[in-house]
Short mmCIF file of N, CA and C in Angstrom, two decimals:
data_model
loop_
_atom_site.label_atom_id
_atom_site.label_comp_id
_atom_site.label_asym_id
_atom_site.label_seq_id
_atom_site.Cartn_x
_atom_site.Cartn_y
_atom_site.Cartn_z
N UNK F 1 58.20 -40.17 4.96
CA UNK F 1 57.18 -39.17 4.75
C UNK F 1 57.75 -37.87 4.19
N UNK F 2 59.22 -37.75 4.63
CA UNK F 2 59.81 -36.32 3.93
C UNK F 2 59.74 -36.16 2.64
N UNK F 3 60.20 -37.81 2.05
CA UNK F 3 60.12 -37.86 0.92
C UNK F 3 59.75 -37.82 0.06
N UNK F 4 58.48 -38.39 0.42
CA UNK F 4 57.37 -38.27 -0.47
C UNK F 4 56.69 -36.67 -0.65
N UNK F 5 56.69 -36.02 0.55
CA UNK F 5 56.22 -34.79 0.88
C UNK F 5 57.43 -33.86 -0.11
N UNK F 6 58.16 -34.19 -0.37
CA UNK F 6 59.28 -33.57 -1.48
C UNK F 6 59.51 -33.80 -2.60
N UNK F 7 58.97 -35.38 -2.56
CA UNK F 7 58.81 -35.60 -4.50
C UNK F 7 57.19 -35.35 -4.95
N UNK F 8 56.24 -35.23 -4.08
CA UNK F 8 55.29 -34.31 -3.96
C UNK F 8 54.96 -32.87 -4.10
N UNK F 9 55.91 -32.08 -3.61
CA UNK F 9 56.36 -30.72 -4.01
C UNK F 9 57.09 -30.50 -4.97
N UNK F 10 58.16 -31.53 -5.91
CA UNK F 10 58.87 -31.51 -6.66
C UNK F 10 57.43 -31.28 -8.28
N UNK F 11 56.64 -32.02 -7.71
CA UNK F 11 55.86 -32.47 -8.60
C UNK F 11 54.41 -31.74 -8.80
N UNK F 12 54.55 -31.24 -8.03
CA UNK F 12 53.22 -29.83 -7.77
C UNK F 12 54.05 -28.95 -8.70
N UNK F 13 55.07 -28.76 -8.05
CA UNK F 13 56.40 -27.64 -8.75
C UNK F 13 56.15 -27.63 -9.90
N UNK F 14 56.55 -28.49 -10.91
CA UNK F 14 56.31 -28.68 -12.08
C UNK F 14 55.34 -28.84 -12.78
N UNK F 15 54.21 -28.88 -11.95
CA UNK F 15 52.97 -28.73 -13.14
C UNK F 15 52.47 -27.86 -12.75
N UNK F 16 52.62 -26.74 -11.87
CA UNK F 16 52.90 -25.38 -12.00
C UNK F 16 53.17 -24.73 -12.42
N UNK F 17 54.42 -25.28 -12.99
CA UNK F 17 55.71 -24.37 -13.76
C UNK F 17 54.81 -25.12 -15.70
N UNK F 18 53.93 -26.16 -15.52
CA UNK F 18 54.03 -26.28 -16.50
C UNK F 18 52.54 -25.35 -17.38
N UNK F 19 51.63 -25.53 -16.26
CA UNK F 19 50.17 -24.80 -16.64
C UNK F 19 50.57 -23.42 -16.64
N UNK F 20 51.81 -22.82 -15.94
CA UNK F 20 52.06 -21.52 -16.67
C UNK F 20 52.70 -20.85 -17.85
N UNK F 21 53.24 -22.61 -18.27
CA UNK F 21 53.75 -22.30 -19.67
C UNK F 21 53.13 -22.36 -20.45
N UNK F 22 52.18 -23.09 -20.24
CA UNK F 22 50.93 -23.03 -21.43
C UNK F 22 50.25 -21.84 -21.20
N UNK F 23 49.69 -21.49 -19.84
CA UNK F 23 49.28 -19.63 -19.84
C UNK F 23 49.63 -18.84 -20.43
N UNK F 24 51.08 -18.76 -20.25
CA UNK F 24 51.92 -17.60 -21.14
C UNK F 24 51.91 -18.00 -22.56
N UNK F 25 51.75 -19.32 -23.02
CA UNK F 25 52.03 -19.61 -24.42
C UNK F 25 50.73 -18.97 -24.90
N UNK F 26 49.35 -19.61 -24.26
CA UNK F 26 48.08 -18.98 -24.38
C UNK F 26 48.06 -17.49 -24.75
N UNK F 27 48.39 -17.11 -23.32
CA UNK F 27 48.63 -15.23 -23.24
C UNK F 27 49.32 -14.39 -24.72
N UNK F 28 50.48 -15.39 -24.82
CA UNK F 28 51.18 -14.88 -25.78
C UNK F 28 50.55 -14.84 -27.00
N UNK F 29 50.09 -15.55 -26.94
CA UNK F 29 49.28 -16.05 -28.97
C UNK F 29 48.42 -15.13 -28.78
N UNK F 30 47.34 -14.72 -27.89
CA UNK F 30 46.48 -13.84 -27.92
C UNK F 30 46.81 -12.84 -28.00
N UNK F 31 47.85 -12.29 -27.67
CA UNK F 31 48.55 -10.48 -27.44
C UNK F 31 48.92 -10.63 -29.08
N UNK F 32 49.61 -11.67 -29.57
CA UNK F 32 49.81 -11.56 -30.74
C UNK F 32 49.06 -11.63 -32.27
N UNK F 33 47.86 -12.07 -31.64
CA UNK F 33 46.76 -11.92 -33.09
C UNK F 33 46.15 -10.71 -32.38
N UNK F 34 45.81 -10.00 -30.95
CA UNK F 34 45.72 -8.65 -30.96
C UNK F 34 46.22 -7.75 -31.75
N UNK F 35 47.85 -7.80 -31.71
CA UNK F 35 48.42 -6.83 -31.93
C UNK F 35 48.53 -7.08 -33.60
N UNK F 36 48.25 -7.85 -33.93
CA UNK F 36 48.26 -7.91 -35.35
C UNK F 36 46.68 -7.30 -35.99
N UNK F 37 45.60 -7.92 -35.11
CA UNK F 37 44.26 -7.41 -35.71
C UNK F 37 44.43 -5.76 -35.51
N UNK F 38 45.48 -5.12 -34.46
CA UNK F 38 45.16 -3.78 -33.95
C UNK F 38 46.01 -3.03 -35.55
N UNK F 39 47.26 -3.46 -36.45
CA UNK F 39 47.71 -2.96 -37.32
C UNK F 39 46.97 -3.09 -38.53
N UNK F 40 46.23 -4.04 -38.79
CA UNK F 40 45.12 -4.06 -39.57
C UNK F 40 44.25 -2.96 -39.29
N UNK F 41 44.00 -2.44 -38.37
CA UNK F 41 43.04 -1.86 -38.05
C UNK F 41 41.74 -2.52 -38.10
N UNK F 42 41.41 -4.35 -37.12
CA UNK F 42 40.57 -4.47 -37.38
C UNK F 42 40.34 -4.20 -35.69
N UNK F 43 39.52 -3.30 -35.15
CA UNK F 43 39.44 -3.12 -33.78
C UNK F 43 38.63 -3.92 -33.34
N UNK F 44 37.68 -4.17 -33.51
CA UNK F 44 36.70 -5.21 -33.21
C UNK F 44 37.41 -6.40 -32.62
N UNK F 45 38.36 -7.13 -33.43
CA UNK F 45 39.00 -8.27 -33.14
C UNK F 45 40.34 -8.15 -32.44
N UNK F 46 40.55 -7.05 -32.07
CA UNK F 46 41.58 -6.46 -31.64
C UNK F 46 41.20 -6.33 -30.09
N UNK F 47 40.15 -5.61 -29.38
CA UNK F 47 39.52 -5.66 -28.71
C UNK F 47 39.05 -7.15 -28.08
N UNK F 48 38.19 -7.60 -28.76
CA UNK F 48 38.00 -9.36 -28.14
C UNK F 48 39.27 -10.13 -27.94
N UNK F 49 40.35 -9.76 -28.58
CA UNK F 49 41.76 -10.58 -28.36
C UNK F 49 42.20 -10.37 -26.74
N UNK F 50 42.15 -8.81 -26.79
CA UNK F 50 42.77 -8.53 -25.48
C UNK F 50 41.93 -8.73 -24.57
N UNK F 51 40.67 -8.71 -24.67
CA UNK F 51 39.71 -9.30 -23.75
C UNK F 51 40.00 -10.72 -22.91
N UNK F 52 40.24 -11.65 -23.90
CA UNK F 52 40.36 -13.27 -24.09
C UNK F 52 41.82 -13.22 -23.14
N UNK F 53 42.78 -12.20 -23.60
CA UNK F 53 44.37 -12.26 -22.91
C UNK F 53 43.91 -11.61 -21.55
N UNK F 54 43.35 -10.98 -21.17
CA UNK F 54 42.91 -10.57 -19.71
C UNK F 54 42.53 -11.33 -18.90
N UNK F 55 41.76 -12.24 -19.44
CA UNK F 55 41.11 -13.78 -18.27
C UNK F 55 42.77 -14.38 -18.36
N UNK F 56 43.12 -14.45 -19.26
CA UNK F 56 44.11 -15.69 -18.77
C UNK F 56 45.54 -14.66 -17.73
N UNK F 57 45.31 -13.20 -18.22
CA UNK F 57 46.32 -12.58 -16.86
C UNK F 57 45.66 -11.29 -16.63
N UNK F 58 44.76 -11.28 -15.48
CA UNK F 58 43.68 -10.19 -15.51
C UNK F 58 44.44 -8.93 -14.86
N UNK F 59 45.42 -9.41 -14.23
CA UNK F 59 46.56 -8.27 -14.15
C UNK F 59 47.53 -7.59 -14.63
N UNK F 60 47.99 -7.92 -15.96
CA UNK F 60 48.63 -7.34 -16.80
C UNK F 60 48.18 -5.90 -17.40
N UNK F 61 48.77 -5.04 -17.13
CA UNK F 61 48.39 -3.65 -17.04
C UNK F 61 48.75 -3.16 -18.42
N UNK F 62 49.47 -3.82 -19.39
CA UNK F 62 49.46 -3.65 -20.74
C UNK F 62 47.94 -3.65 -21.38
N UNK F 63 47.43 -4.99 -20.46
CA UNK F 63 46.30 -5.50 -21.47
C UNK F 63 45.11 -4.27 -21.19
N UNK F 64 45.47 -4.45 -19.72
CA UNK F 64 43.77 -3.92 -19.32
C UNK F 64 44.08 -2.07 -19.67
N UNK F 65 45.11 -1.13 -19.84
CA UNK F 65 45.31 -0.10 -20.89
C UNK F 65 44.36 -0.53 -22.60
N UNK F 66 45.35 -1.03 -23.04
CA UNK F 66 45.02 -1.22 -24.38
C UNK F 66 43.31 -1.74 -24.75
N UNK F 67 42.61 -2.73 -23.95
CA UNK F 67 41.09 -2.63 -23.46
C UNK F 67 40.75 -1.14 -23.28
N UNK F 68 41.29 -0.41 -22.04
CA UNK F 68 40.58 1.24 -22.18
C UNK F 68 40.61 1.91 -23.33
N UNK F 69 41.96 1.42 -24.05
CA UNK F 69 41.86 2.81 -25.29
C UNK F 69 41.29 2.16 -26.33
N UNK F 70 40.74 1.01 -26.99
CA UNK F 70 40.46 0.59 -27.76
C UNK F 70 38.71 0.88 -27.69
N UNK F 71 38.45 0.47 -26.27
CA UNK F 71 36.99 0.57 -25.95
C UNK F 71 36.77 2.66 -26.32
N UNK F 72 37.64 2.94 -25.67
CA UNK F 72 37.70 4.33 -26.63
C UNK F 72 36.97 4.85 -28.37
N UNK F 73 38.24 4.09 -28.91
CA UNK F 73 38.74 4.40 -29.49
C UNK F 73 37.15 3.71 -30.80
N UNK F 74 36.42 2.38 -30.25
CA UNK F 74 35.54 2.05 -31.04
C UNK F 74 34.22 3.32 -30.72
N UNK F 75 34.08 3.85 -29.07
CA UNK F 75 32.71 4.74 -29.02
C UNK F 75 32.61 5.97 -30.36
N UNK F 76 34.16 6.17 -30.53
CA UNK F 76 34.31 7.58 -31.69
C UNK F 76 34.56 6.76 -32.66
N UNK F 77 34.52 5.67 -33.87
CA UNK F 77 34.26 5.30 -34.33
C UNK F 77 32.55 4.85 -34.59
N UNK F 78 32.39 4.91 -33.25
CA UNK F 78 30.49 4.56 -33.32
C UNK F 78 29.76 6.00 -33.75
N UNK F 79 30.85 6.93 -33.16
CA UNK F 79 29.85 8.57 -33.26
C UNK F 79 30.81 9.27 -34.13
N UNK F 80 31.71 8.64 -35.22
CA UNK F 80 32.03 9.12 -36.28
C UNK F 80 31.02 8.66 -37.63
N UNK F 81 30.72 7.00 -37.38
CA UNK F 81 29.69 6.70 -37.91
C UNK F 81 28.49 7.25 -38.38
N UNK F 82 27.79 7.68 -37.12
CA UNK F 82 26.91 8.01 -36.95
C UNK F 82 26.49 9.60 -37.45
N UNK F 83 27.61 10.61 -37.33
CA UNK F 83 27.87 11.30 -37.46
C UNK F 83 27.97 11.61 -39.03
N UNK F 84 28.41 11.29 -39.65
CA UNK F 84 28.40 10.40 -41.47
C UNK F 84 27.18 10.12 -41.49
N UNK F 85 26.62 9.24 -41.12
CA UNK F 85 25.08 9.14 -41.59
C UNK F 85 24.13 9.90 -41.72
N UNK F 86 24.38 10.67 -40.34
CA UNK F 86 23.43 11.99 -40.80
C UNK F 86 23.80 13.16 -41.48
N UNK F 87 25.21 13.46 -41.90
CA UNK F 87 25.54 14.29 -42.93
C UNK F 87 24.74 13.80 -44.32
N UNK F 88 25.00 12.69 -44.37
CA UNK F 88 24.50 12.47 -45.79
C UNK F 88 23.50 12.21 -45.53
N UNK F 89 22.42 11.75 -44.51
CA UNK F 89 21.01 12.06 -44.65
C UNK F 89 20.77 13.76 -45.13
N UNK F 90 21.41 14.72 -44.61
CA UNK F 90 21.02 15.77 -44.49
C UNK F 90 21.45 16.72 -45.72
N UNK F 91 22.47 15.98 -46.43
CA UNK F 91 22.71 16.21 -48.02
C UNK F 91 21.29 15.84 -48.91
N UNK F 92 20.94 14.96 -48.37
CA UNK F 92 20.08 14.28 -49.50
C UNK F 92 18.67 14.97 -49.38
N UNK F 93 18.75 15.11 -47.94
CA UNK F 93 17.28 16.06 -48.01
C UNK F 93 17.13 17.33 -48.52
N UNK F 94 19.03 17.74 -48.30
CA UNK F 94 18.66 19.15 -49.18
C UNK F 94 18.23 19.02 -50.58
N UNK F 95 19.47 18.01 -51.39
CA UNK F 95 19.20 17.29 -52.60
C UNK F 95 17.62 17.37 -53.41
N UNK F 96 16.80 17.04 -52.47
CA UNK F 96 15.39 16.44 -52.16
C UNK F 96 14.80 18.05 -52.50
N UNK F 97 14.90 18.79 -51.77
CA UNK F 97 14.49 20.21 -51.49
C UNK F 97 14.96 21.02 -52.17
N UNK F 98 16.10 21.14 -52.92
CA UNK F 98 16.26 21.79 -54.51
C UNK F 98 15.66 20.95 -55.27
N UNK F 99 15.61 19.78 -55.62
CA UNK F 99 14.75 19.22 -57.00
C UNK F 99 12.85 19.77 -56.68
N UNK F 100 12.91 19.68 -55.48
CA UNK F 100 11.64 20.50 -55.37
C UNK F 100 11.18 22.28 -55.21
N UNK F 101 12.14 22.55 -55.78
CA UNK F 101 12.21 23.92 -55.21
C UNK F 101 12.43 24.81 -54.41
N UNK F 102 12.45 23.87 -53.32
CA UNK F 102 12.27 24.73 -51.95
C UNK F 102 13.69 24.92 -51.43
N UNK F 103 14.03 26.22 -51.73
CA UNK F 103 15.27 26.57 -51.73
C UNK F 103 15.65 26.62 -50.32
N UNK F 104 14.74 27.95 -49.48
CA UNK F 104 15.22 27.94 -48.16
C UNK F 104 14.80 26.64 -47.22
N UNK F 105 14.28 25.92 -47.74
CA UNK F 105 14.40 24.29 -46.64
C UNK F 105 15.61 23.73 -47.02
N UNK F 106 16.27 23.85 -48.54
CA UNK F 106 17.31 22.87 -48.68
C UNK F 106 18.80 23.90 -47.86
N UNK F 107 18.49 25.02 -48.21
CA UNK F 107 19.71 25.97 -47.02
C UNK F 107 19.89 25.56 -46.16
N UNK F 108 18.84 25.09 -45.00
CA UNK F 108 18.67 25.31 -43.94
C UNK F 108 19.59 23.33 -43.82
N UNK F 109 19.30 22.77 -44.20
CA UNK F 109 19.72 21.48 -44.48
C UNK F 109 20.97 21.27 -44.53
N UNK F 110 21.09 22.40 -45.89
CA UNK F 110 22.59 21.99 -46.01
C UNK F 110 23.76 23.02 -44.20
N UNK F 111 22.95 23.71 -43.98
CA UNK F 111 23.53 24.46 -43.03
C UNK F 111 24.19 23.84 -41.72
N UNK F 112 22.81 23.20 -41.62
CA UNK F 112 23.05 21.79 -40.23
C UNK F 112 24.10 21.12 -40.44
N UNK F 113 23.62 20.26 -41.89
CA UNK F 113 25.08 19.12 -42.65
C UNK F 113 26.32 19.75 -42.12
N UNK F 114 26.80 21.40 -42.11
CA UNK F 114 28.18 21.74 -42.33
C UNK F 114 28.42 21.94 -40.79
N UNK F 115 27.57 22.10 -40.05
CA UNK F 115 27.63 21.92 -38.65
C UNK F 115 28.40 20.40 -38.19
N UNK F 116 28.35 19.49 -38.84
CA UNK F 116 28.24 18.56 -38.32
C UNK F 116 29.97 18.25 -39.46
N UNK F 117 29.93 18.75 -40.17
CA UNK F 117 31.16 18.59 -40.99
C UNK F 117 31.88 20.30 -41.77
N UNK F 118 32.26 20.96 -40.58
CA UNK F 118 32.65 22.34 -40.96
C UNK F 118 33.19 22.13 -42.38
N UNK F 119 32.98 23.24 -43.44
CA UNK F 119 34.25 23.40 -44.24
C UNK F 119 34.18 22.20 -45.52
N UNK F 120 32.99 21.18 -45.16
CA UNK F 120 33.30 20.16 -46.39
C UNK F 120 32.58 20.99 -47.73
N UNK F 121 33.56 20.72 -48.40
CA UNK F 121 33.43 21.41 -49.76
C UNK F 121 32.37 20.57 -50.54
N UNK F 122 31.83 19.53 -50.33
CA UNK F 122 30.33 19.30 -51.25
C UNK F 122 29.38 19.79 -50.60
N UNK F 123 29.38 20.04 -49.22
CA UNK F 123 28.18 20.64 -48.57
C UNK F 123 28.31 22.17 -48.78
N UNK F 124 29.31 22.72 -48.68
CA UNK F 124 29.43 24.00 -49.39
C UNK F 124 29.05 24.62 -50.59
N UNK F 125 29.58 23.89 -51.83
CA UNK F 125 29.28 23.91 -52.54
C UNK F 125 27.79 23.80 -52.94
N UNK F 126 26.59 22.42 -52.67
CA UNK F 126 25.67 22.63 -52.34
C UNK F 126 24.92 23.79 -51.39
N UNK F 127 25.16 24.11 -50.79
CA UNK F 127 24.80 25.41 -49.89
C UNK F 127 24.71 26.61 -50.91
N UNK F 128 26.11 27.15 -51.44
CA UNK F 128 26.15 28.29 -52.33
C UNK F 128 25.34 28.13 -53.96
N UNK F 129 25.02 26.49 -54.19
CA UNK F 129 24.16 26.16 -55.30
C UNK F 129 22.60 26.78 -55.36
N UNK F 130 22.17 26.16 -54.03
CA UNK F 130 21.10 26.38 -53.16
C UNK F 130 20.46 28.00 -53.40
N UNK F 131 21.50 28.64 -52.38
CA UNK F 131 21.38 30.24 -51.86
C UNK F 131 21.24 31.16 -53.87
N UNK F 132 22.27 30.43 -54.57
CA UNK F 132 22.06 31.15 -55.98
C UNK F 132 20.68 30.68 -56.24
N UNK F 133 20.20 29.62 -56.54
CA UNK F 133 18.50 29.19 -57.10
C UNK F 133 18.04 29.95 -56.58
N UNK F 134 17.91 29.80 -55.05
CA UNK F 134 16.88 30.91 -54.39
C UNK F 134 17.00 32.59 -54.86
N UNK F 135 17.71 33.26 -54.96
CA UNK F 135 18.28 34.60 -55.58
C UNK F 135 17.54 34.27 -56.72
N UNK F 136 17.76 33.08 -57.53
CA UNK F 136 17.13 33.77 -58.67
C UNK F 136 15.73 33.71 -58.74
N UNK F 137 15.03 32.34 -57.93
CA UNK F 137 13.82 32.37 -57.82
C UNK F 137 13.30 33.86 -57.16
N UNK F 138 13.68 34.16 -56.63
CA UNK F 138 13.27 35.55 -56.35
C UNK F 138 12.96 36.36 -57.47
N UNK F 139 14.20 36.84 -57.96
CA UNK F 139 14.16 37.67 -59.04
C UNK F 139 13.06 37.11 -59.86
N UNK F 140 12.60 36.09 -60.38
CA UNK F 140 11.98 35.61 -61.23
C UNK F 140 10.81 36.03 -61.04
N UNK F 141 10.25 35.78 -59.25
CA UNK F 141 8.76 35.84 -58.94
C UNK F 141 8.87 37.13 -59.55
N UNK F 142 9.80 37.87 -58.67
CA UNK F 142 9.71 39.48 -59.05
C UNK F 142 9.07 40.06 -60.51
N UNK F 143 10.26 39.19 -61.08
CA UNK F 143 9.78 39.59 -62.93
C UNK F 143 8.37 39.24 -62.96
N UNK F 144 7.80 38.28 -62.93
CA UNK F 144 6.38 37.33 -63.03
C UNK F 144 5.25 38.55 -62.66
N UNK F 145 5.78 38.84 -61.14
CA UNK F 145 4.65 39.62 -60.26
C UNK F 145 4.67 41.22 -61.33
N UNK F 146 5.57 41.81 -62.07
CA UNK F 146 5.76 42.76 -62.83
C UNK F 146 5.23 42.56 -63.91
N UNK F 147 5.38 41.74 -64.59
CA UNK F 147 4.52 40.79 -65.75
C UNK F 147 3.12 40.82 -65.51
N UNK F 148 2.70 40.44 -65.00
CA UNK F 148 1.43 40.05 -64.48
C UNK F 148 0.72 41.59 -64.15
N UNK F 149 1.48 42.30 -63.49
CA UNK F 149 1.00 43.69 -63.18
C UNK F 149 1.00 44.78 -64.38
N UNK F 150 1.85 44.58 -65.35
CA UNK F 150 1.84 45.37 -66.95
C UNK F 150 0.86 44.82 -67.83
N UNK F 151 0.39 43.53 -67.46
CA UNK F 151 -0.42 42.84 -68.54
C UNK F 151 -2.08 43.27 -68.12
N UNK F 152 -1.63 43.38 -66.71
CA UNK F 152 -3.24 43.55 -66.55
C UNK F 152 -3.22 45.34 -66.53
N UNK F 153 -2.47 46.30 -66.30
CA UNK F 153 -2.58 47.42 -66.76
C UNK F 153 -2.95 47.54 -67.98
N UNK F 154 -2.40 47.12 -69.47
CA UNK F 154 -2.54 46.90 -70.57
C UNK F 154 -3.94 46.55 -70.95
N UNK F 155 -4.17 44.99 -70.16
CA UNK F 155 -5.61 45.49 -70.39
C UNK F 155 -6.81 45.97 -69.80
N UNK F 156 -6.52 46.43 -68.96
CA UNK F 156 -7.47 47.85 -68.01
C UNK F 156 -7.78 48.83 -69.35
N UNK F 157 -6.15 49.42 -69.79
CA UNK F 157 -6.10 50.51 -70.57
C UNK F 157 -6.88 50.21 -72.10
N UNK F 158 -6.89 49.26 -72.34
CA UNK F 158 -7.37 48.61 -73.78
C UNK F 158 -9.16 48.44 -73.39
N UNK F 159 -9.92 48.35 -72.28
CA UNK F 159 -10.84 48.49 -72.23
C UNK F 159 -11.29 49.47 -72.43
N UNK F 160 -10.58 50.60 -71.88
CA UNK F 160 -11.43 51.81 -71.75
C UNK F 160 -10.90 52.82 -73.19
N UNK F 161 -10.66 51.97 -73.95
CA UNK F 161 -10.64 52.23 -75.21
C UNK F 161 -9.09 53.17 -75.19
N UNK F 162 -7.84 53.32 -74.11
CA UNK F 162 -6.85 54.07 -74.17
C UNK F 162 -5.40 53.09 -74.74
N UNK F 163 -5.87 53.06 -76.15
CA UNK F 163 -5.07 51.95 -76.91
C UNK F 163 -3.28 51.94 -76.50
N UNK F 164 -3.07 53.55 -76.81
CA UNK F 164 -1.90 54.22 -77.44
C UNK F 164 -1.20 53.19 -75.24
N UNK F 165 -1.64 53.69 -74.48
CA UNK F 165 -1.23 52.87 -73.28
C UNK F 165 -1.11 51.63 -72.69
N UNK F 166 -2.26 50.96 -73.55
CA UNK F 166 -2.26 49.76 -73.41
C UNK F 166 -1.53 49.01 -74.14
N UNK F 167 -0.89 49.71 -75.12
CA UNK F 167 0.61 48.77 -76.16
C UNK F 167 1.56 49.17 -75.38
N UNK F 168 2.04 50.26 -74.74
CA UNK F 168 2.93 50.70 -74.11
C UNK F 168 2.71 49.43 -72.92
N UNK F 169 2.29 49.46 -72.49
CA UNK F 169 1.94 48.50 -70.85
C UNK F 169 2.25 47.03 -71.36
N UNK F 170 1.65 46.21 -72.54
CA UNK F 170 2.27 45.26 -72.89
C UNK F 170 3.62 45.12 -73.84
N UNK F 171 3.76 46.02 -74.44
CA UNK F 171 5.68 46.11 -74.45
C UNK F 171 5.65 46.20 -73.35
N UNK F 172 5.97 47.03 -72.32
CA UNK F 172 6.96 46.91 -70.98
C UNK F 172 6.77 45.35 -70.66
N UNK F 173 5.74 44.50 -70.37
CA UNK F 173 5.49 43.59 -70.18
C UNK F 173 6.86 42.29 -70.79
N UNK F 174 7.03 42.85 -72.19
CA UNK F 174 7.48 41.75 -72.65
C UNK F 174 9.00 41.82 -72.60
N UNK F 175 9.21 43.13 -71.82
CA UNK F 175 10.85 43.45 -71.62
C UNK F 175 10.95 42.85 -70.51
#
């Protein structure tokens, strides 16, 4: 009975020793298309690798690190994303809002955008594009509303038969 009870343990022994060589062989292949998807920079697959290497050694404190920082490391990738999307939503609406005129909606647009991306020089640039249209649309109404106010002096003055003023009033008009 010893005997058997020892070539019994001999034999447990070894297929012990052998399902952990295949574990580790397992373990190993997985750490290693990890660490290869992680230099690619494909995180996604980098992430599910070390996932897959955690069941087979849920204690390895390499793995379950590199799981925390990766799971990291994809949320700011999710809200860098995201973050990009609405810059350039918010380009385009300004975009949108100078082809329509509307100067101080596209400011205000591009203002947010640079909030969200200090310092980027197309949103800047757009911004100071913007702020000039508007300046001049101003000036313009200005001229218009002056225009409009010499022309109809001019002919106020031309009714009441005060010629010599009413040419004066439309020259100024046309300066």
């Amino acid at each position: 009975d010893a005997k058997i009870f020892v070539e019994d343990q001999v034999i447990q022994d070894d297929i012990i020793a052998a399902l952990k060589a295949i574990e580790d062989k397992e373990f190993n292949q997985k750490m290693a298309e990890a660490l290869e998807s992680e230099k690619k920079s494909d995180l996604v697959t980098a992430y599910r690798l070390y996932v897959e290497a955690s069941k087979i050694k849920p204690s390895d404190k390499f793995v379950r690190d590199k799981i925390k920082e990766l799971a990291a490391d994809l949320k700011n990738l999710g809200n860098e994303a995201k973050n990009d999307a609405e810059f350039s939503r918010l380009l385009r609406l300004g975009d949108t809002s100078v082809g329509n005129a509307k100067f101080n909606e596209a400011i205000q647009y591009f203002k947010v955008a640079l909030k969200i991306k200090p310092n980027d020089p197309t949103a800047l640039s757009k911004l100071s594009d913007a702020e000039k249209q508007l300046a001049l649309a101003g000036e313009k109404a200005k001229n218009d509303a002056e225009y409009t106010r010499l022309m109809a002096e001019g002919d106020a003055s031309v009714k009441i038969t005060k010629y010599a003023e009413g040419i004066t009033s439309f020259k100024s008009a046309l300066n």
